[in-house]
PDB file of C-alpha atoms in Angstrom:
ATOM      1  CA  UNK A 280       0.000   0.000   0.000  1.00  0.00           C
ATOM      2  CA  UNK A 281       2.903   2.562   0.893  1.00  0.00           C
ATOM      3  CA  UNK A 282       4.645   1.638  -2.455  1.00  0.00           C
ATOM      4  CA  UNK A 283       1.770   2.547  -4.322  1.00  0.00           C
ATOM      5  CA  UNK A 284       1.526   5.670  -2.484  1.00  0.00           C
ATOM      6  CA  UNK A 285       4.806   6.656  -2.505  1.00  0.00           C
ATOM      7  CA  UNK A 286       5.126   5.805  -6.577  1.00  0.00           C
ATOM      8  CA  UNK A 287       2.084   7.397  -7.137  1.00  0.00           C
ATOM      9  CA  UNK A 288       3.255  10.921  -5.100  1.00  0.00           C
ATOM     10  CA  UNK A 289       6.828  10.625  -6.679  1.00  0.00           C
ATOM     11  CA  UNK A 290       5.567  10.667 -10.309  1.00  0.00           C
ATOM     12  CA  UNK A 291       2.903  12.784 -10.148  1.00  0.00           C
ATOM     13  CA  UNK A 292       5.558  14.907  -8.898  1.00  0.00           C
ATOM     14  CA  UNK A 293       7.772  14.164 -11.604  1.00  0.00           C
ATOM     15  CA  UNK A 294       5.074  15.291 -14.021  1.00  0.00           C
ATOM     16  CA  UNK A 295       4.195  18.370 -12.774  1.00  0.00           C
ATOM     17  CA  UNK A 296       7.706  19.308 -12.683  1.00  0.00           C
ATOM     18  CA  UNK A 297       8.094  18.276 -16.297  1.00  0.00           C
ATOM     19  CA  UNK A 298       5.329  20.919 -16.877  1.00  0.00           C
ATOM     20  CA  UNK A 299       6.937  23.766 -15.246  1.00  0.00           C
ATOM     21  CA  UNK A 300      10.484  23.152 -17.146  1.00  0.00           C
ATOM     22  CA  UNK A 301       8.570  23.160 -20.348  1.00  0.00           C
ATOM     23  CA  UNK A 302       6.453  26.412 -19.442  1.00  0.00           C
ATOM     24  CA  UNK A 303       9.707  28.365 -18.900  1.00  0.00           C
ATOM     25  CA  UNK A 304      10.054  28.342 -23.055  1.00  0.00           C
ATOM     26  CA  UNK A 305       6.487  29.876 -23.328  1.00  0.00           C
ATOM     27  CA  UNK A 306       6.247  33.100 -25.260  1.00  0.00           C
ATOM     28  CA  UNK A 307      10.079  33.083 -25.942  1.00  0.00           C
ATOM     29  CA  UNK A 308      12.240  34.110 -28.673  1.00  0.00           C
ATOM     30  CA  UNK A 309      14.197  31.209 -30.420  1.00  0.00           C
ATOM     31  CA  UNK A 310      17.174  33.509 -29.242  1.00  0.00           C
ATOM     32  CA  UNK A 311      15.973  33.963 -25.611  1.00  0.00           C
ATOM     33  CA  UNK A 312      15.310  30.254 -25.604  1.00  0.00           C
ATOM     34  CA  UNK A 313      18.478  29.103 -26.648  1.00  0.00           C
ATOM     35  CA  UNK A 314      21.333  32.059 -25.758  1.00  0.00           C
ATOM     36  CA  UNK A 315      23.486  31.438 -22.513  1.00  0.00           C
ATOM     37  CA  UNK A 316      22.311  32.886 -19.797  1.00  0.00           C
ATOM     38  CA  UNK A 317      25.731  32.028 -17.215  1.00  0.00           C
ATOM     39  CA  UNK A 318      28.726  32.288 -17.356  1.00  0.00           C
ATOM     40  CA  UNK A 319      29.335  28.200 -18.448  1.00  0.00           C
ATOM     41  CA  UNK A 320      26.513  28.689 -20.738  1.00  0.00           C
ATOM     42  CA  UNK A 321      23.486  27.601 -18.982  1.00  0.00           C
ATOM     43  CA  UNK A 322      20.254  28.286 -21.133  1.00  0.00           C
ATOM     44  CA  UNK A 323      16.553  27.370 -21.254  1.00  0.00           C
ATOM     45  CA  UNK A 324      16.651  24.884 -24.135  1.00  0.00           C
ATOM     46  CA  UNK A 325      19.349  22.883 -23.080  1.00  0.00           C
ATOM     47  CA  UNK A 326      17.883  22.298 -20.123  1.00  0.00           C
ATOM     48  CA  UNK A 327      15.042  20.364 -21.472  1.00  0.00           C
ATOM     49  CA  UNK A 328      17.366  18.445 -23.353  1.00  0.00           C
ATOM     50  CA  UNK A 329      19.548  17.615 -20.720  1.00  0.00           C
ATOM     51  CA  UNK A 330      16.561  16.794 -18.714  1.00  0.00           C
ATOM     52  CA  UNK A 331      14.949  14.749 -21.381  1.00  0.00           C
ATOM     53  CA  UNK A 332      18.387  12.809 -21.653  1.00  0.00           C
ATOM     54  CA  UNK A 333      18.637  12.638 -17.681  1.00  0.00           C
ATOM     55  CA  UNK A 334      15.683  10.632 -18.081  1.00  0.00           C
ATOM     56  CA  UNK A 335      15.936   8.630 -21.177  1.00  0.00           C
ATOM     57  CA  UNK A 336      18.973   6.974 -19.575  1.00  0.00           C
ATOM     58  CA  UNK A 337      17.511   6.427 -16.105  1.00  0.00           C
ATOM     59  CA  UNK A 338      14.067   5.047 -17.104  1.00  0.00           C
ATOM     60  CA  UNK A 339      15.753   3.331 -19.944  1.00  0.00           C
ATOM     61  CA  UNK A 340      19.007   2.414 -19.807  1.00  0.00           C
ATOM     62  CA  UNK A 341      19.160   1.557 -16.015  1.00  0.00           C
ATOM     63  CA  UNK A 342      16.227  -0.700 -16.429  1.00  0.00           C
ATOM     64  CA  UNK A 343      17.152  -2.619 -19.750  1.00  0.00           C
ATOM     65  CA  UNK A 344      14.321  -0.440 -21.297  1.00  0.00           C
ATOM     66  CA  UNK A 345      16.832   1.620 -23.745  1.00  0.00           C
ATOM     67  CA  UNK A 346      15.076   4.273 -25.144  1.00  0.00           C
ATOM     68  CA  UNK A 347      13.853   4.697 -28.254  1.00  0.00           C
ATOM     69  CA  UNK A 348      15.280   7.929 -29.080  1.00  0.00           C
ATOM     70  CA  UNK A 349      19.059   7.896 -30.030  1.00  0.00           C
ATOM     71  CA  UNK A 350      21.286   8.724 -27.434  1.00  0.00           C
ATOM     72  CA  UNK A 351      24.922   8.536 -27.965  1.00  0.00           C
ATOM     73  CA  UNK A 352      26.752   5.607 -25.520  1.00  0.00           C
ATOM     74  CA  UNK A 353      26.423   7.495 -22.117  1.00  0.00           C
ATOM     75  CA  UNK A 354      30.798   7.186 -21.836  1.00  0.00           C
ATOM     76  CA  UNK A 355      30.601   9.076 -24.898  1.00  0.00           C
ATOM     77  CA  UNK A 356      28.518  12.122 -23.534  1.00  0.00           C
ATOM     78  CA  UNK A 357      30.372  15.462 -24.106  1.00  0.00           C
ATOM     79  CA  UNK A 358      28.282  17.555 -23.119  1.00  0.00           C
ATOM     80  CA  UNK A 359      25.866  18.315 -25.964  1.00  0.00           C
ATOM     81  CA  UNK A 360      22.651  17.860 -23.978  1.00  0.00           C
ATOM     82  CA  UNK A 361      23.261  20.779 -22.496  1.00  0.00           C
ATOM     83  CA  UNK A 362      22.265  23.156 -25.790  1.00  0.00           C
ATOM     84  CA  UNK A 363      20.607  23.406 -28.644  1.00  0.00           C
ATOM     85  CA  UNK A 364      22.784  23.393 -31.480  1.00  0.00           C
ATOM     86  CA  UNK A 365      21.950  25.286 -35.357  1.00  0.00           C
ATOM     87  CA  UNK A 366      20.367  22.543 -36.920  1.00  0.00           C
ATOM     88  CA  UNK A 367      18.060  21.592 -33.688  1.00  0.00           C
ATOM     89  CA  UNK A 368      14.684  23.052 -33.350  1.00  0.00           C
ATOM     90  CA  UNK A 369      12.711  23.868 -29.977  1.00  0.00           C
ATOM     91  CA  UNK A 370       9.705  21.784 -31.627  1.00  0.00           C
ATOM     92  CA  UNK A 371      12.641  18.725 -31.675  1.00  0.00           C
ATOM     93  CA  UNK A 372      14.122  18.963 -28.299  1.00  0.00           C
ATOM     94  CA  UNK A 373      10.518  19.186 -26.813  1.00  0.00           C
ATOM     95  CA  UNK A 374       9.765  16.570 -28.909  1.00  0.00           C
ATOM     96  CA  UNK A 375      12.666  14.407 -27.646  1.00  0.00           C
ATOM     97  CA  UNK A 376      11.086  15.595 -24.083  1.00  0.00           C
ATOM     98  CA  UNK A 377       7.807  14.642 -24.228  1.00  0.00           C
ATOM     99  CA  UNK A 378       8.647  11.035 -25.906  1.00  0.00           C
ATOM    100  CA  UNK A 379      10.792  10.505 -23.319  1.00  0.00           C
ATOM    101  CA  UNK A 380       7.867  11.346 -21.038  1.00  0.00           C
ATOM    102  CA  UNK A 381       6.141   8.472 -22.229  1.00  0.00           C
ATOM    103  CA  UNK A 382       9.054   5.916 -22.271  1.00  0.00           C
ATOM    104  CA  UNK A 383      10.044   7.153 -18.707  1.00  0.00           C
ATOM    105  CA  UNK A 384       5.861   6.785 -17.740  1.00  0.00           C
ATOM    106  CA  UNK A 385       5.896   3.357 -19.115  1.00  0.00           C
ATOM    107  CA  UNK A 386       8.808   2.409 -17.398  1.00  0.00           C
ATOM    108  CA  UNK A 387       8.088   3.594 -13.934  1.00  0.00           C
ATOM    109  CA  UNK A 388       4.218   2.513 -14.624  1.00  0.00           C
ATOM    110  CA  UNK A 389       5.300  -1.448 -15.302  1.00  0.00           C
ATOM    111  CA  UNK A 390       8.104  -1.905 -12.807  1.00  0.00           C
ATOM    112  CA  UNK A 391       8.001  -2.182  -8.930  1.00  0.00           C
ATOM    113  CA  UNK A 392       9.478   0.399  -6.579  1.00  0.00           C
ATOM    114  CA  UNK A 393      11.860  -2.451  -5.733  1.00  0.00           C
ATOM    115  CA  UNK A 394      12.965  -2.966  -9.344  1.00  0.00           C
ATOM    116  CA  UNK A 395      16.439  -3.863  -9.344  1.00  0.00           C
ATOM    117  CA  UNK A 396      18.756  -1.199 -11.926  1.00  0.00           C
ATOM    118  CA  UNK A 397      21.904  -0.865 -12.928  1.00  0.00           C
ATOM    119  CA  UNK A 398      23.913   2.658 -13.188  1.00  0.00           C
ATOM    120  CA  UNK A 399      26.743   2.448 -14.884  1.00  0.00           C
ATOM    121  CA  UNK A 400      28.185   5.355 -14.314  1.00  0.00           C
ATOM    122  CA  UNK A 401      27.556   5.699 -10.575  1.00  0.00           C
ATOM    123  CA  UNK A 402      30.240   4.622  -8.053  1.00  0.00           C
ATOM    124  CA  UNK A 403      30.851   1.432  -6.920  1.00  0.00           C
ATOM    125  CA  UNK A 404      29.303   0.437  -4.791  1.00  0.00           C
ATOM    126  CA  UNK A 405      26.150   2.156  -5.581  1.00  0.00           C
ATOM    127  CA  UNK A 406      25.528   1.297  -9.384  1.00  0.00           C
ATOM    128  CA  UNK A 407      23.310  -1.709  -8.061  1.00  0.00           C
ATOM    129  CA  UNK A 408      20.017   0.153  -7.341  1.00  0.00           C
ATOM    130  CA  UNK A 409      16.126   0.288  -7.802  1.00  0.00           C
ATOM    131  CA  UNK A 410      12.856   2.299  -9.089  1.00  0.00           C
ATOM    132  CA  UNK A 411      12.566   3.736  -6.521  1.00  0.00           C
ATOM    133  CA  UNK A 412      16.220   5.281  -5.919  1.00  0.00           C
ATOM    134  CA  UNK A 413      16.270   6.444  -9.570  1.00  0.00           C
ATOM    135  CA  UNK A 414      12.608   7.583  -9.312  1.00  0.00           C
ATOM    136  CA  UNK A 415      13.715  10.173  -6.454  1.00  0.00           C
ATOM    137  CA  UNK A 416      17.123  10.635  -7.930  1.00  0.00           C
ATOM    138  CA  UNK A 417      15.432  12.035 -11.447  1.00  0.00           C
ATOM    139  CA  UNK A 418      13.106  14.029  -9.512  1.00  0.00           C
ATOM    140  CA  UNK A 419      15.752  15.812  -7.524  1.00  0.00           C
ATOM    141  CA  UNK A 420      17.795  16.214 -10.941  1.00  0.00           C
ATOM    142  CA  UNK A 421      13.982  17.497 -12.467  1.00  0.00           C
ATOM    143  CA  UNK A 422      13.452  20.192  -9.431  1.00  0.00           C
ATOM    144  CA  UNK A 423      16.790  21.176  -9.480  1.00  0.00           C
ATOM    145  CA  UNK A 424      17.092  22.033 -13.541  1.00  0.00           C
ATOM    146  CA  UNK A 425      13.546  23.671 -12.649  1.00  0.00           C
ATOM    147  CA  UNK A 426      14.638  25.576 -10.327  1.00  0.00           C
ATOM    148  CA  UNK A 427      17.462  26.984 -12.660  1.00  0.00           C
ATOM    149  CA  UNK A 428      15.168  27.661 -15.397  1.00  0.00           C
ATOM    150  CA  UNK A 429      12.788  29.611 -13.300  1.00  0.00           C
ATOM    151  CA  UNK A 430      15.887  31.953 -11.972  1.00  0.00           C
ATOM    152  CA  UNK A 431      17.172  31.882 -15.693  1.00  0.00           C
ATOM    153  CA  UNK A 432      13.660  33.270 -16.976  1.00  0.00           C
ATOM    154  CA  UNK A 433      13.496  35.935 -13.979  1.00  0.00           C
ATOM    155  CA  UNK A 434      16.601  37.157 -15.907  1.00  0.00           C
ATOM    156  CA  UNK A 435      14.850  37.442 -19.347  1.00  0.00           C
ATOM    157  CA  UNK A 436      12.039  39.428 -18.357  1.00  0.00           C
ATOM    158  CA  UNK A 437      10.890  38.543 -14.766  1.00  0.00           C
ATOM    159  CA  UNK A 438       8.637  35.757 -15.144  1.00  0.00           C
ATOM    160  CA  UNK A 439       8.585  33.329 -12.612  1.00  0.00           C
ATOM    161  CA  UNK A 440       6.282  30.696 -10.945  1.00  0.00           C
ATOM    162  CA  UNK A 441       5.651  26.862 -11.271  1.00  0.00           C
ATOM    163  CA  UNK A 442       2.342  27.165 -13.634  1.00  0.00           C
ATOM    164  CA  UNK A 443       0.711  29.957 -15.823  1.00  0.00           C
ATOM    165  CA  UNK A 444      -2.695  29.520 -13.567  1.00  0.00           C
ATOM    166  CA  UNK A 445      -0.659  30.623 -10.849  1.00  0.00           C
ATOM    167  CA  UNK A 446       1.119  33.497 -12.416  1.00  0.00           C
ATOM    168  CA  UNK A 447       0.464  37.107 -11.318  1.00  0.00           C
ATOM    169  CA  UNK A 448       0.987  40.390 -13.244  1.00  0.00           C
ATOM    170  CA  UNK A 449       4.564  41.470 -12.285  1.00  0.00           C
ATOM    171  CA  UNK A 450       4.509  45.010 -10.489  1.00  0.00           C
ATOM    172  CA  UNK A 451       7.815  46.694 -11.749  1.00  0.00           C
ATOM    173  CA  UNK A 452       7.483  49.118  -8.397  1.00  0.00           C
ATOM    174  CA  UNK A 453       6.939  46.624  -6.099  1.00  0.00           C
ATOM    175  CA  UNK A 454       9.562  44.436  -6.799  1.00  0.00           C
ATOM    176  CA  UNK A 455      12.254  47.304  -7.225  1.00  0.00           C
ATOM    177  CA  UNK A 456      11.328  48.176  -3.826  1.00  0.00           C
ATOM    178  CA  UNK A 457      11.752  44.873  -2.778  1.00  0.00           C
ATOM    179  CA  UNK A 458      14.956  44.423  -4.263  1.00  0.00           C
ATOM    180  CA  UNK A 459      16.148  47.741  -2.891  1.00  0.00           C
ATOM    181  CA  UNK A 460      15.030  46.874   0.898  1.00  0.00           C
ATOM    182  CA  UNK A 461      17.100  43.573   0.680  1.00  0.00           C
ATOM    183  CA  UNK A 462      20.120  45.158  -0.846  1.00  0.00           C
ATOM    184  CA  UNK A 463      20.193  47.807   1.984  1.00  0.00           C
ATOM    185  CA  UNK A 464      19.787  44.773   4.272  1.00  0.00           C
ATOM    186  CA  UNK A 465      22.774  43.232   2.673  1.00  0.00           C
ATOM    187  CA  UNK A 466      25.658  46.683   2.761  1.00  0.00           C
ATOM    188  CA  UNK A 467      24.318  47.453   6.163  1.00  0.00           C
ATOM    189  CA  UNK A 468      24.968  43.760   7.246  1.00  0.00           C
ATOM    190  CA  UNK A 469      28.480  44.170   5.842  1.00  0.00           C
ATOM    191  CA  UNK A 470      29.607  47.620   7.555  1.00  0.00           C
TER     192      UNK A 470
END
């Protein structure tokens, strides 16, 4: 009864996190979508990929369920999940996302919590490990990406939020004044 619980909370979780990561491209240029936005070149695009290729090797690969979608041998990765390059479009890397979706689903759908996986390229002696490790583990990697995105489109022009229900006009005053209070909180905490 807990298992199917705690499945049941974990992916729903998963899912609505996928949803937020994918609003974060709403209403954006191609440009916006895909320029870096860090120094090391963080951007909103390649995170979905990366994401998308998170889980196409954890619900896929760890499992014995290899993904549909081509994915280059995982000791081969350098990197390139983490932007869009010239000849990708956003339609394709979403695309790639929400496929993966549905592989991922089916995976985590059929299996136990107790599944036994394999992860290669964790540590010994952690690379022996189950549905319900790699369940939390992608959901941490999911928030975490999310959480970067929603920072990254604050940047852009000061959207943020988990869903567009939930969204509320930004008030350029209000938030300067905001900003201003916490930055005289922060000099006068360093004098």
């Amino acid at each position: 009864m807990i298992d199917d619980f705690a499945k049941d909370n974990l992916h729903g979780r998963l899912r609505r996190d996928r949803q937020a990561l994918l609003w974060k491209l709403d209403d954006l240029s191609d440009y916006d979508a895909r320029r870096p936005l860090t120094a090391t070149g963080t951007n909103l695009l390649g995170l979905v990929k990366h994401v998308a290729t998170v889980e196409a090797r954890y619900f896929g690969e760890v499992f014995d369920r290899p993904s549909p979608e081509p994915l280059c041998r995982w000791q081969d990765s350098d990197g390139s999940d983490q932007w869009a390059a010239e000849d990708e479009s956003r339609e394709e890397i979403v695309g790639f996302y929400r496929r993966t979706w549905e592989h991922a689903d089916a995976t985590i759908d059929k299996l136990p919590l107790d599944a036994p996986g394999h992860v290669p390229w964790w540590p010994e002696p952690y690379t022996h490990t189950n549905l319900f490790a790699v369940l939390v583990h992608v959901l941490g990697e999911t928030i975490r990406h999310t959480g970067q995105a929603d920072i990254l489109r604050e940047g852009i022009d000061g959207r943020t939020g988990l869903r567009a229900e939930q969204e509320r006009p930004i008030d350029e005053e209000a938030r300067a004044a905001h900003r201003a209070k916490i930055e005289r909180a922060a000099r006068s905490a360093t004098r």
